[in-house]
Coordinates of C-alpha atoms and ligand atoms in Angstrom, one line a residue:
X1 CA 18.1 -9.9 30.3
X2 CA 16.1 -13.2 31.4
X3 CA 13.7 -11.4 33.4
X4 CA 10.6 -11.5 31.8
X5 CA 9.7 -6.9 31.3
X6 CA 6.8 -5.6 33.1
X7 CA 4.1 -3.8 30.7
X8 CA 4.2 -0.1 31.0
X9 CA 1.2 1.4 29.3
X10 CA 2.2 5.3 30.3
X11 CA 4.7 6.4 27.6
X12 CA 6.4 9.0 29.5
X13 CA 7.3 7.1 32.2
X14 CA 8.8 4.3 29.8
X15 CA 10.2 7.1 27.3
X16 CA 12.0 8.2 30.7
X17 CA 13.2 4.7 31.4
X18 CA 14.3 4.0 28.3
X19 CA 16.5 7.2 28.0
X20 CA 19.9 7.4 26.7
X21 CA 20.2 4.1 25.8
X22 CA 21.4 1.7 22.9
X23 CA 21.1 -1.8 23.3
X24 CA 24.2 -3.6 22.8
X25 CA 24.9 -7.4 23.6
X26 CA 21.8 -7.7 25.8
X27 CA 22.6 -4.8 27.7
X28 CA 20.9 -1.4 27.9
X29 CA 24.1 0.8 27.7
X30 CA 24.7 4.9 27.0
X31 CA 26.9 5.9 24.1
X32 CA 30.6 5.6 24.3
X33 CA 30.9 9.4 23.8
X34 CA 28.1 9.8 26.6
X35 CA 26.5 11.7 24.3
X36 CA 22.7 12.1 23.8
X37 CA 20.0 14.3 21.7
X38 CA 16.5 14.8 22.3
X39 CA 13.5 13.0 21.6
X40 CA 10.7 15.1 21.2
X41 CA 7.0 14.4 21.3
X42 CA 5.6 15.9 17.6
X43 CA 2.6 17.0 19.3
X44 CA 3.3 19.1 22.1
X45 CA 7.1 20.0 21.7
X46 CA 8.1 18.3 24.8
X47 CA 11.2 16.5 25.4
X48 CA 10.3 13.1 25.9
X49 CA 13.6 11.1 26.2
X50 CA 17.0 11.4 25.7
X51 CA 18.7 9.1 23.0
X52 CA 22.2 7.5 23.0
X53 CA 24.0 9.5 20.3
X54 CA 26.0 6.7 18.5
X55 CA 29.2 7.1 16.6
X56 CA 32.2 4.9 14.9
X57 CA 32.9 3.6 18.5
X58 CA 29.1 2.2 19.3
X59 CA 29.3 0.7 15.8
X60 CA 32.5 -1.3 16.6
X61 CA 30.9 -2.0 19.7
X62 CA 27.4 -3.6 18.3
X63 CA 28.9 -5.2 15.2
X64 CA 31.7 -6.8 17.5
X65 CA 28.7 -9.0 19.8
X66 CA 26.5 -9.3 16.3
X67 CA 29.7 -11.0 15.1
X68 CA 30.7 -13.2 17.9
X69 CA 26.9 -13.9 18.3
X70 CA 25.9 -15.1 15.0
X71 CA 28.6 -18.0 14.9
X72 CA 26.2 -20.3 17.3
X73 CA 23.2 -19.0 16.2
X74 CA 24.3 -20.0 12.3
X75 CA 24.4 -23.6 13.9
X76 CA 21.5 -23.9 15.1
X77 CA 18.6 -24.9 12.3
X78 CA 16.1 -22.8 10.4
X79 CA 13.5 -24.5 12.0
X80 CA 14.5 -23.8 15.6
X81 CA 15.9 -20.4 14.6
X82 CA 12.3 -19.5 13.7
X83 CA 10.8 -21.0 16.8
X84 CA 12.7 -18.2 18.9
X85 CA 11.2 -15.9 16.0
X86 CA 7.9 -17.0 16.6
X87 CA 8.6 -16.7 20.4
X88 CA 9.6 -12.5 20.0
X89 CA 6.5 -12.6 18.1
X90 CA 4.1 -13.8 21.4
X91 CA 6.5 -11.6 23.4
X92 CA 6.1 -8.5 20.8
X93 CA 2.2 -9.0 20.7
X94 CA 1.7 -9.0 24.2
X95 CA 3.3 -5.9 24.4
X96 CA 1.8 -4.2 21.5
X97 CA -0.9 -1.7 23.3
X98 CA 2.5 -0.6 25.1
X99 CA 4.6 -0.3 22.1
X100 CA 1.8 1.3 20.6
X101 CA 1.7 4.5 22.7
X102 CA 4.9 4.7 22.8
X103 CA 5.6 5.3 19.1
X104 CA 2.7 7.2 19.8
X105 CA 4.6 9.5 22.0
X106 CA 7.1 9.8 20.0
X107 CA 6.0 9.9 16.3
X108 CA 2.5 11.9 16.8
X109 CA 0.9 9.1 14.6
X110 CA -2.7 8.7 16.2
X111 CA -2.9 5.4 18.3
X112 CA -6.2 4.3 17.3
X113 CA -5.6 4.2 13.3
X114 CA -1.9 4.2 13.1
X115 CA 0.8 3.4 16.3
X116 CA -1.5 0.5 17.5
X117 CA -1.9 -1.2 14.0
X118 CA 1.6 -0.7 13.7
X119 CA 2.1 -2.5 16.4
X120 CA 0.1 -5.1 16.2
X121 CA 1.4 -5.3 12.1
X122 CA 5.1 -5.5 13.6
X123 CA 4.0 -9.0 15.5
X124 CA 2.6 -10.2 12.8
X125 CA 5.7 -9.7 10.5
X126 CA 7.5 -11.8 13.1
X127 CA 4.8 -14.7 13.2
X128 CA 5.2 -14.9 9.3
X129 CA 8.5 -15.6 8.9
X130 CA 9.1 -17.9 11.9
X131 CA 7.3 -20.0 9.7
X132 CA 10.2 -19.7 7.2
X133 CA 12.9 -21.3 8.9
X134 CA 12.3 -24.6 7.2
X135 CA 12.1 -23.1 4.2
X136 CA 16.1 -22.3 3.3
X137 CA 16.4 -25.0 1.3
X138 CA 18.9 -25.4 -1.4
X139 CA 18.6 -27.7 -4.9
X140 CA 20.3 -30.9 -6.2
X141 CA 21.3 -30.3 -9.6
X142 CA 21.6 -33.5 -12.2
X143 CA 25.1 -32.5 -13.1
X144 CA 26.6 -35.6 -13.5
X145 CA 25.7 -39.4 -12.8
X146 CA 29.0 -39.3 -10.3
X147 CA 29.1 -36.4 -9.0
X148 CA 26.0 -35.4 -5.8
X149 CA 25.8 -31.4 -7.1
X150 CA 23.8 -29.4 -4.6
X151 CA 23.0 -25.8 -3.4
X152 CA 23.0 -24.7 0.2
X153 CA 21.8 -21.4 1.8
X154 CA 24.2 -20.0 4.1
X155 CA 24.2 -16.4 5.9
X156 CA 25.6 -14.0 5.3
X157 CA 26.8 -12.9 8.6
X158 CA 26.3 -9.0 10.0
X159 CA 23.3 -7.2 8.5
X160 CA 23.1 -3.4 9.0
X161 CA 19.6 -2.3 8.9
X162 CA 18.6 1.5 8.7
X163 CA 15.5 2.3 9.1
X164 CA 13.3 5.6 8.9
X165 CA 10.4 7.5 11.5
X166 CA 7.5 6.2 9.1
X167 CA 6.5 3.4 9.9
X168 CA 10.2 2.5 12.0
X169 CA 8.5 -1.1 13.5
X170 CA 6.7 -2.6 10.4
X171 CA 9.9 -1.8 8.1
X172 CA 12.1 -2.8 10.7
X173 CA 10.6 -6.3 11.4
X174 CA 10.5 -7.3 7.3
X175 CA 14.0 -6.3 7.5
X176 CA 15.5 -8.2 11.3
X177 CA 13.1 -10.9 11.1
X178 CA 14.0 -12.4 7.8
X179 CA 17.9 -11.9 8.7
X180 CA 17.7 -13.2 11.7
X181 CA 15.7 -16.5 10.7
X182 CA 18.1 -17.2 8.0
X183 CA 21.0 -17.0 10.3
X184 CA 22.3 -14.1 10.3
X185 CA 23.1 -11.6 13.5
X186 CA 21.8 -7.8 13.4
X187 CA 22.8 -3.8 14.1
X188 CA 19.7 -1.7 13.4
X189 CA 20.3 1.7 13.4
X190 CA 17.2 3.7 14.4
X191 CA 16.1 7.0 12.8
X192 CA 17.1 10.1 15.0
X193 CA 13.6 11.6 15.1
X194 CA 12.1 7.5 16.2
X195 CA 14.3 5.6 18.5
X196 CA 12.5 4.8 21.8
X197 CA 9.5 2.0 20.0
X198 CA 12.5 1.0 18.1
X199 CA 14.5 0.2 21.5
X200 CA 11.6 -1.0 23.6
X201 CA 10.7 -3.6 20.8
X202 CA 14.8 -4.7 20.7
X203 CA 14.8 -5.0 24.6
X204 CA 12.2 -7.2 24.4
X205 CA 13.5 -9.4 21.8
X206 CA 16.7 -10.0 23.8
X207 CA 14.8 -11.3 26.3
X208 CA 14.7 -14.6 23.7
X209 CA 17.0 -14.4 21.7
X210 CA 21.0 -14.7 22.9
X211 CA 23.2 -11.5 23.7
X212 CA 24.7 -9.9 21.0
X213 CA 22.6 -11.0 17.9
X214 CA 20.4 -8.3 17.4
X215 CA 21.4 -4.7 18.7
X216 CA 20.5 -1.0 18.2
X217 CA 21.9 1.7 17.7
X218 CA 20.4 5.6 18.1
X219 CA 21.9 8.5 16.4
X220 CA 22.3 10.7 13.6
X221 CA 22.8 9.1 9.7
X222 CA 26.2 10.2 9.0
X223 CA 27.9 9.8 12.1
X224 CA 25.9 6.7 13.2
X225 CA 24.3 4.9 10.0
X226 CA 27.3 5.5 8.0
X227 CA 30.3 4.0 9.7
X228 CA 27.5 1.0 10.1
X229 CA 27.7 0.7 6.6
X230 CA 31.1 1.4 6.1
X231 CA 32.2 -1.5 8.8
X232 CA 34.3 -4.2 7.3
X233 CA 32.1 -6.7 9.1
X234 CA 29.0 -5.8 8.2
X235 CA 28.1 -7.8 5.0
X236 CA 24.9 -6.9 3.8
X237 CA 22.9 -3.3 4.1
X238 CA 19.3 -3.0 4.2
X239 CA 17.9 0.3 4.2
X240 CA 14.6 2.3 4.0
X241 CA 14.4 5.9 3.7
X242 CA 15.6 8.7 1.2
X243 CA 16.1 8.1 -2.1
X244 CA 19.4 10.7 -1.6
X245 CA 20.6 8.8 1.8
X246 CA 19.9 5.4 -0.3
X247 CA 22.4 6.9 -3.2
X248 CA 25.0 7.2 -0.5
X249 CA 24.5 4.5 1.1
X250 CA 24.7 2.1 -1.8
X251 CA 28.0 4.1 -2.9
X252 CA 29.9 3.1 0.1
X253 CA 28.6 -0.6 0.0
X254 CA 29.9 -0.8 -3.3
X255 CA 33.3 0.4 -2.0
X256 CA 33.0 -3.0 -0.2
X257 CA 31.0 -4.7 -3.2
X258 CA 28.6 -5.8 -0.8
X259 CA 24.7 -6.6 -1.2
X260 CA 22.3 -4.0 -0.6
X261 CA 18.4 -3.9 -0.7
X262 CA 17.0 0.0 -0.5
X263 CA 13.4 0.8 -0.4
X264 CA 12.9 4.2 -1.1
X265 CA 10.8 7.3 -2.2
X266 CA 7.1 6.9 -4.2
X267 CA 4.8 9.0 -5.6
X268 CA 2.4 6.3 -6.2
X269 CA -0.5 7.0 -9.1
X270 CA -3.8 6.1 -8.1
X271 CA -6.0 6.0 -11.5
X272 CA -10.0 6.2 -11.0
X273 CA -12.1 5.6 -14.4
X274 CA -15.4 6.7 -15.4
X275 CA -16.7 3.5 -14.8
X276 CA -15.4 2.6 -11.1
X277 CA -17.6 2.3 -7.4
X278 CA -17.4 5.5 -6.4
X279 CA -17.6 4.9 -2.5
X280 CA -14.4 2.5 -2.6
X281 CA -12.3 4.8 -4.5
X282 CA -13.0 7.3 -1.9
X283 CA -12.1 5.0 0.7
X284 CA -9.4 3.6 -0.9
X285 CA -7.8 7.6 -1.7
X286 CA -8.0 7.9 2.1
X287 CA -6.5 5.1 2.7
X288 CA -4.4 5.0 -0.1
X289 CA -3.3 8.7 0.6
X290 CA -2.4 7.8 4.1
X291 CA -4.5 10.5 5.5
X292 CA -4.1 8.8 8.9
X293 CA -0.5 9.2 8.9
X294 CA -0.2 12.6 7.7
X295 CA 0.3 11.2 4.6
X296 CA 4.0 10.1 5.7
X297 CA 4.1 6.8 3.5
X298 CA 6.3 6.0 0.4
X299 CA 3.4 4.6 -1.1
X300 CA 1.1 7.3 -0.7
X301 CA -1.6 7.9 -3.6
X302 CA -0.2 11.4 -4.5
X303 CA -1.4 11.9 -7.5
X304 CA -5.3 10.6 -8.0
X305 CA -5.9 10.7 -11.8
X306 CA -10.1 11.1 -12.3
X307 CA -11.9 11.0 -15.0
X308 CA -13.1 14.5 -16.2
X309 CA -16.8 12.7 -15.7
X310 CA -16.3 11.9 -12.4
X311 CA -13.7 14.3 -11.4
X312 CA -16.3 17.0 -9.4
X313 CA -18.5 14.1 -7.7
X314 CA -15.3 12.5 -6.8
X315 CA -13.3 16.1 -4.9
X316 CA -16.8 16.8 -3.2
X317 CA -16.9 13.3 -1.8
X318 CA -13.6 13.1 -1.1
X319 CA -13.0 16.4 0.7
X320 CA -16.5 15.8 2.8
X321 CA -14.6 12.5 3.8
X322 CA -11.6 13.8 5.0
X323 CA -13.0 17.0 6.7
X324 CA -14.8 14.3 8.7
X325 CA -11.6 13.1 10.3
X326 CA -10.7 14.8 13.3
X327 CA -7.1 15.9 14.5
X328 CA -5.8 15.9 17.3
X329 CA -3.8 14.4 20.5
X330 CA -2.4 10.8 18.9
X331 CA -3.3 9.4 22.3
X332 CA -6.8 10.3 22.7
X333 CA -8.8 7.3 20.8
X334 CA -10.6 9.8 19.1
X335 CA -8.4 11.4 17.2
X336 CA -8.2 10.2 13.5
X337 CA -4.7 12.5 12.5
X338 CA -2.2 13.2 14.2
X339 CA 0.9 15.4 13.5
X340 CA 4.1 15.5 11.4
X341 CA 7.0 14.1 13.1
X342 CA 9.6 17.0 13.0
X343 CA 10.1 20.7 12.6
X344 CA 12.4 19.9 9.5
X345 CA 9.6 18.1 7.5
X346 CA 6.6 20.5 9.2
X347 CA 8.6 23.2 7.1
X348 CA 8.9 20.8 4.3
X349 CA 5.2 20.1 4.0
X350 CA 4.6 23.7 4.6
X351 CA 6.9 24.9 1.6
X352 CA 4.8 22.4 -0.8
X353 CA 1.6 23.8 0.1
X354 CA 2.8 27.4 -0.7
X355 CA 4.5 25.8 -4.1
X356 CA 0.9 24.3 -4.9
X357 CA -0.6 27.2 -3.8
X358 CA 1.4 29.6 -6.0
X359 CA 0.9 27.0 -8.9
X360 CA -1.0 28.4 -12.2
X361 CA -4.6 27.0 -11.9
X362 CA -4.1 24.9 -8.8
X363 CA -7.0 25.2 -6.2
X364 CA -6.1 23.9 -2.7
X365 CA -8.9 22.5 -1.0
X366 CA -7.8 22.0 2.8
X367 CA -9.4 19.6 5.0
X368 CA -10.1 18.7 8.6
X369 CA -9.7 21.3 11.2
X370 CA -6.6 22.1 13.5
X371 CA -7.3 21.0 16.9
X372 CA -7.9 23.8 19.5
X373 CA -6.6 22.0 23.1
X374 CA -4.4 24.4 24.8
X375 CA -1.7 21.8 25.2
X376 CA -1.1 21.0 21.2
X377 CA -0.7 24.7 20.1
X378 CA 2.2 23.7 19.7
X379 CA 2.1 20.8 17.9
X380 CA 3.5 20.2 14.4
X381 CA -0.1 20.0 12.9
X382 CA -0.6 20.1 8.9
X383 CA -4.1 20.5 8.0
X384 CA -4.7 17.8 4.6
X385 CA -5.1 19.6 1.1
X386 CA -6.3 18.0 -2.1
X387 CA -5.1 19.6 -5.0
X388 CA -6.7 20.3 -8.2
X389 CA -6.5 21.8 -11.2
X390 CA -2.7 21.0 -12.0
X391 CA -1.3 18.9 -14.6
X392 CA 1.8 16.1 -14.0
X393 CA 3.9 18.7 -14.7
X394 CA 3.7 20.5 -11.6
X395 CA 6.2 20.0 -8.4
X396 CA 3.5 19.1 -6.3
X397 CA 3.1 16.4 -8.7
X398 CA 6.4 15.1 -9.1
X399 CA 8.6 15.7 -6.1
X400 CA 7.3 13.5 -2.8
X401 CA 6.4 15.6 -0.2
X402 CA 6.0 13.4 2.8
X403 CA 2.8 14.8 4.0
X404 CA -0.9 15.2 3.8
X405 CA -1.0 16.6 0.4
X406 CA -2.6 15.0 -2.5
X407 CA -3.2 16.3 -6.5
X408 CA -6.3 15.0 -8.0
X409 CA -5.7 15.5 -12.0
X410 CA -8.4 15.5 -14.2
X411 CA -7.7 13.2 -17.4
X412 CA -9.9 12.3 -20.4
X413 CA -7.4 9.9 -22.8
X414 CA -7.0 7.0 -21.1
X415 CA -3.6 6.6 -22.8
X416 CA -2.6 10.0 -22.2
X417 CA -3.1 9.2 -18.7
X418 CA -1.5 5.9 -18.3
X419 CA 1.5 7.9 -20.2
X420 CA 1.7 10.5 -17.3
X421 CA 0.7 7.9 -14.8
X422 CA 4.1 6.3 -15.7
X423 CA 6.3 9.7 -16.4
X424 CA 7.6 9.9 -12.7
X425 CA 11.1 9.1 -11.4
X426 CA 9.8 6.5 -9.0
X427 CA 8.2 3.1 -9.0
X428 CA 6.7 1.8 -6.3
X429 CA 3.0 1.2 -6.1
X430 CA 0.1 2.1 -8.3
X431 CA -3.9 1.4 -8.0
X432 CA -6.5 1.2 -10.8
X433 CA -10.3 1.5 -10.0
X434 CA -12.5 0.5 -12.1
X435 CA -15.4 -2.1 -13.3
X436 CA -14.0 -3.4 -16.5
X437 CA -12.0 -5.9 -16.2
X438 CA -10.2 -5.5 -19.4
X439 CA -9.2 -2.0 -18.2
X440 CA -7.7 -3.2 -15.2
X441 CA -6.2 -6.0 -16.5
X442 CA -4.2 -3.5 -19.4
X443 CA -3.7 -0.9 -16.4
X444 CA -2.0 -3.2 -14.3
X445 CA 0.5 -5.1 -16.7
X446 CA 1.2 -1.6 -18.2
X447 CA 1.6 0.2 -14.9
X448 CA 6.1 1.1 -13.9
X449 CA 5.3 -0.1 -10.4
X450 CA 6.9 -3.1 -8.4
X451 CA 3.0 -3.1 -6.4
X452 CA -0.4 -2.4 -8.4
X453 CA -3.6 -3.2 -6.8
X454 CA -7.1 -3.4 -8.5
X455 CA -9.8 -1.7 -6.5
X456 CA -8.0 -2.2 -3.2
X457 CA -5.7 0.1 -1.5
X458 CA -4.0 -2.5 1.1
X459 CA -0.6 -1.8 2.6
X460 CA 2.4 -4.0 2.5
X461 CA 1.1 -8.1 3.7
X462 CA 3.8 -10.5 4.8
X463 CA 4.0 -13.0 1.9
X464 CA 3.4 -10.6 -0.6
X465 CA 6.3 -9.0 -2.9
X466 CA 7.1 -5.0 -1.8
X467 CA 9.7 -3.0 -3.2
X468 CA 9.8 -0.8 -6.1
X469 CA 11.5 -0.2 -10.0
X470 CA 13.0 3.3 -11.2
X471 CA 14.0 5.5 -8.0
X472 CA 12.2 3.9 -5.5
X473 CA 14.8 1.6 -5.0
X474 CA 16.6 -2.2 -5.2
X475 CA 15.1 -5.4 -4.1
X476 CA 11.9 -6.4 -2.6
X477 CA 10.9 -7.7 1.1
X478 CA 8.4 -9.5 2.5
X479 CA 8.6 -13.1 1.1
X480 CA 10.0 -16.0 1.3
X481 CA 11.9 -15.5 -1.7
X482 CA 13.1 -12.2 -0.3
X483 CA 14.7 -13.8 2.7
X484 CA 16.5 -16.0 0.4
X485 CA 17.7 -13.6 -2.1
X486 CA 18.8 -10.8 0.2
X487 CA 19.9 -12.6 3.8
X488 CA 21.6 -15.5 2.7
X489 CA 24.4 -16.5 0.1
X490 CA 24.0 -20.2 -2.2
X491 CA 26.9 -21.6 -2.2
X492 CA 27.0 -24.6 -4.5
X493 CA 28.7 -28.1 -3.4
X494 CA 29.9 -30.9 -5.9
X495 CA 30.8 -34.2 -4.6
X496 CA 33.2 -36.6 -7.1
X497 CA 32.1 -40.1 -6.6
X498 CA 34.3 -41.9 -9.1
Ligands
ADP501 P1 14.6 11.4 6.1 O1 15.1 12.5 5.2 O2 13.2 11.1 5.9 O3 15.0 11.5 7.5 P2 16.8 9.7 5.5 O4 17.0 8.8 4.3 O5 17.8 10.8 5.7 O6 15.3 10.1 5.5 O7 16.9 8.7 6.8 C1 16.6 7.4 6.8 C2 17.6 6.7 7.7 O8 18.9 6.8 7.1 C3 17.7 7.3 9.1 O9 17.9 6.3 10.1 C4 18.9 8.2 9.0 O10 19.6 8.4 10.2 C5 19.8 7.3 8.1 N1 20.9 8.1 7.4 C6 20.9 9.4 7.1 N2 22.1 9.7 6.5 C7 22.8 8.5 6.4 C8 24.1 8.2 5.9 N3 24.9 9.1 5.4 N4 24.5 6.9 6.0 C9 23.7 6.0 6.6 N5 22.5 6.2 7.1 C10 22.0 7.5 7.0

């Protein structure tokens, strides 16, 4: 796959080239049971694509040319490892505003705040750890005056990767890029509803790096992701997604007591004091709420806790904010929100609204407008709601539902609040807003979250720890350190002089 890929900005016509295909040892190949399901664009209901429908025999297949692959490529250095990194990364950004309408396409995320960032994020993710492949050094260790004692990184091999429909490029390139500058070879298995970016940014990573170290797989988790993780080759798992699929997943990679990282679920507190700017918490709960995305982010703000002082101002503005974004066609570049990705979850989303709805006391303010083109009647399109006037007690306020729907709760204690703040199953991120700085100081080291911001609602940054405590999973990404810890094994040498 030397020659260089020509940029094709329509998405249909590269969804259609693209079709029925997994990428295995450089080659663009259908599955091995000439299977294939449909891809289907969110936002119309078309069928887009076709996608390879992988099984135990495409597993064999992948994990077979990451294995033979990865013996060469551990030889090479981490520095020169890292250049061919870097390299995917020039390749990937020059064809982001193609990869960008394609996930597009397929996802229903709105190019202009969502598929094109992502794509441009995805790049970036590559740059930063290219620069990391001089970086796997081990220790020397003052054992003993005769003996040299020394650490070494080595890898560790085959990485699975699973990834989910979310944000499927960003969380797949803090997952492939550290394994594959440390020296390992990769399978990433795609999520069913998101394969086609997924492919597109795989076929033009082969065009640098050698056949057979990183491959994908499409098809559905247990007949596809789980014999991944089950293969006796496969040495380390590192998955996004569920925190039930996660459970499952880490079950059978203890069977073969190997390492596993799992980001998982959130239902991220976002705490607003008396005392805080009111403009940037309202931007920040947009952003934080991941109104853009349909609110399809494990580290969404779902639950906004306002001070009963503030609490009024803050709905109003908020709700005028988000009633100003407009829904819509994901390709048109005016078009702020897009749609859910898939029947399953529209009826998911859907189901929570009702439950709110039905709640005692709740009040569902619903924002935005659906769009009124012809072509996108059919189009999985959730309209946001805020919620109010429900306590932490209510399912709306403790399950994650995946989609535009936020609870503001009222508080007045500030450790009442912090208490409920923390009385969730999951972990992930938090953000405090306020002016005092001994508030957010006490907030932050008191917060159950692996990522607390202060008056800032940014999203995952190369170079800075993500991952979460409680149930929203095991080990963090994005760091040097990360790399370290979950790609490579130290393996410690001791040399006798005497
Ligand atoms: P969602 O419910 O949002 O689709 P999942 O956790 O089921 O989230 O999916 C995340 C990823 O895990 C997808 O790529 C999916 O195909 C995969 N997956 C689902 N079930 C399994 C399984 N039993 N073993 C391995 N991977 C799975």
């Amino acid at each position: 796959m030397s020659n260089r890929l020509t940029l094709t900005l329509d998405p249909q016509a590269l969804a259609t080239e693209l079709s029925g295909h997994h990428l295995i040892n450089g080659a663009l190949v259908p599955a091995k049971s000439g299977k294939t399901f449909d891809v289907i664009n969110p936002a119309t209901g078309d069928v887009v694509a076709q996608a390879a429908e992988g099984d135990a025999a495409d597993v064999e297949a992948a994990v077979a040319a990451a294995k033979a692959a990865q013996v060469e490529w551990a030889k090479m250095t981490g520095r020169q490892r890292g250049k061919l990194i870097g390299e995917c990364g020039a390749l990937l950004t020059a064809h982001s505003e193609e990869i960008g309408r394609l996930i597009a396409l397929e996802t229903g995320k709105a190019l202009r705040t969502e598929s094109r960032v992502e794509a441009g994020v995805l790049a970036d993710a590559f740059h930063f750890h290219a620069g990391l492949g001089s970086e796997l050094k081990g220790e020397t260790i003052p054992f003993s005056p005769d003996m040299l004692t020394l650490t070494v990184r080595e890898p560790i091999g085959v990485v699975g990767a699973i990834i989910p429909w979310n944000v499927p490029l960003m969380l797949m390139a803090l997952k492939i890029a550290p394994a594959l500058v440390a020296g390992n070879a990769v399978v990433v298995k795609s999520a069913e509803e998101a394969p086609l970016a997924v492919l597109r940014v795989c076929q033009i990573m082969n065009q640098v790096l050698p056949a057979g170290l990183f491959n994908m797989l499409s098809g559905f988790g247990p007949e596809c992701g789980a014999p991944l993780v089950a293969h006796k080759d496969v040495g380390k798992v590192t998955f996004t997604g569920s925190v039930e699929t996660g459970k499952i997943v880490y079950k059978t990679a203890a069977e073969k007591l190997i390492p596993v990282t799992l980001e998982l679920g959130g239902k991220s507190p976002m705490i607003v004091m008396a005392d805080a700017d009111m403009d940037k918490a309202i931007a920040g709960a947009v952003s934080g709420m991941r109104f853009t995305r349909q609110g399809q982010s494990c580290t969404a703000c779902s639950r906004i806790f306002v001070h009963e002082d503030i609490h009024d101002a803050f709905v109003a503005k908020l709700k005028a904010k988000v009633d100003a974004m407009v829904m819509g066609d994901p390709l048109d570049e005016k078009t702020d929100i897009g749609t859910i990705i898939s029947c399953e979850q529209f009826d998911k989303v859907n189901g929570y609204i009702k439950l709110g709805k039905e709640t005692a006391g709740s009040v569902a303010h619903e924002c935005s407008a659906m769009p009124t083109d012809e072509k996108l009647q059919k189009g999985l399109f959730v309209r946001p709601v805020i919620f109010t006037g429900i306590g932490n007690d209510a399912r709306i306020a403790r399950e994650e539902i995946f989609g535009p729907v936020t609870c503001v709760i009222k508080f007045s204690d500030y450790e009442e609040m912090l208490e409920q703040a923390n009385d969730s199953d999951f972990g992930l991120a938090a953000t405090v807003w306020t002016t005092n700085l001994k508030t957010a100081l006490d907030a932050t080291k008191r917060l159950e979250a692996g990522f607390v911001q202060v008056n800032q609602n940014l999203v995952v940054q190369p170079g800075l720890s993500y991952g979460g405590v409680k149930q929203s999973g095991i080990g963090k990404e994005a760091t040097l350190e990360a790399m370290l810890e979950h790609f490579t094994h130290k393996k410690t040498i001791i040399l006798n002089m005497t």
